[in-house]
Amino acid sequence: MAREVTTKRKKRTPVGDRIQFLTMMSPEIVKQIKHAAVEEERAAWDIMEEAATEWLKRRKAKRAS
């Protein structure tokens, strides 16, 4: 008889119209992002979204020149 596996993690409620996106990064970068999030009292995903938005703006400006 198969045993059901349960997890203690709760499903996260989506924030607005955001979707989950999985990526891989250096453990040191992840650690620094998490520390910055705690220091700024923000979510790590919010910091990463801001960084991605800024990078996309720079990329678009670079391609337009």
Short mmCIF file of C-alpha atoms in Angstrom, two decimals:
data_model
loop_
_atom_site.label_atom_id
_atom_site.label_comp_id
_atom_site.label_asym_id
_atom_site.label_seq_id
_atom_site.Cartn_x
_atom_site.Cartn_y
_atom_site.Cartn_z
CA MET A 1 0.00 0.00 0.00
CA ALA A 2 1.45 3.36 -1.02
CA ARG A 3 1.98 5.94 1.67
CA GLU A 4 0.77 9.47 1.02
CA VAL A 5 3.53 12.07 1.24
CA THR A 6 2.58 15.31 2.90
CA THR A 7 4.51 18.52 3.08
CA LYS A 8 4.38 21.22 5.71
CA ARG A 9 4.80 23.97 3.13
CA LYS A 10 1.68 25.86 2.30
CA LYS A 11 0.81 26.90 -1.23
CA ARG A 12 1.62 30.52 -1.77
CA THR A 13 -1.11 32.86 -2.84
CA PRO A 14 -0.27 34.59 -6.13
CA VAL A 15 0.37 38.31 -5.83
CA GLY A 16 -1.73 40.11 -8.40
CA ASP A 17 -1.40 38.63 -11.87
CA ARG A 18 2.12 37.28 -11.26
CA ILE A 19 3.10 33.73 -12.12
CA GLN A 20 5.84 31.56 -10.68
CA PHE A 21 9.16 31.45 -12.59
CA LEU A 22 11.91 29.05 -11.63
CA THR A 23 15.55 29.92 -12.26
CA MET A 24 18.96 28.81 -11.05
CA MET A 25 21.57 31.11 -9.52
CA SER A 26 24.76 30.89 -7.57
CA PRO A 27 24.10 30.13 -3.88
CA GLU A 28 26.07 33.25 -2.91
CA ILE A 29 23.88 35.48 -5.12
CA VAL A 30 20.72 33.94 -3.66
CA LYS A 31 22.06 34.52 -0.16
CA GLN A 32 22.84 38.17 -0.93
CA ILE A 33 19.38 38.71 -2.43
CA LYS A 34 17.71 37.21 0.64
CA HIS A 35 19.81 39.36 2.98
CA ALA A 36 18.95 42.47 0.96
CA ALA A 37 15.26 41.57 1.13
CA VAL A 38 15.40 41.29 4.91
CA GLU A 39 17.32 44.57 5.23
CA GLU A 40 14.83 46.39 2.99
CA GLU A 41 11.79 44.62 4.47
CA ARG A 42 10.77 43.42 1.01
CA ALA A 43 10.16 40.08 -0.59
CA ALA A 44 13.05 38.54 -2.52
CA TRP A 45 10.78 38.09 -5.55
CA ASP A 46 10.06 41.85 -5.48
CA ILE A 47 13.78 42.65 -5.60
CA MET A 48 14.32 40.19 -8.44
CA GLU A 49 11.35 41.60 -10.38
CA GLU A 50 12.80 45.11 -10.00
CA ALA A 51 16.22 43.91 -11.18
CA ALA A 52 14.73 42.13 -14.19
CA THR A 53 12.63 45.17 -15.11
CA GLU A 54 15.69 47.45 -14.99
CA TRP A 55 17.76 44.99 -17.03
CA LEU A 56 15.03 44.76 -19.69
CA LYS A 57 14.84 48.58 -19.89
CA ARG A 58 18.63 48.82 -20.39
CA ARG A 59 18.52 46.05 -22.99
CA LYS A 60 15.72 47.77 -24.90
CA ALA A 61 17.56 51.12 -24.86
CA LYS A 62 20.76 49.46 -26.02
CA ARG A 63 19.00 47.72 -28.91
CA ALA A 64 17.27 50.96 -29.95
CA SER A 65 20.61 52.80 -30.33
#
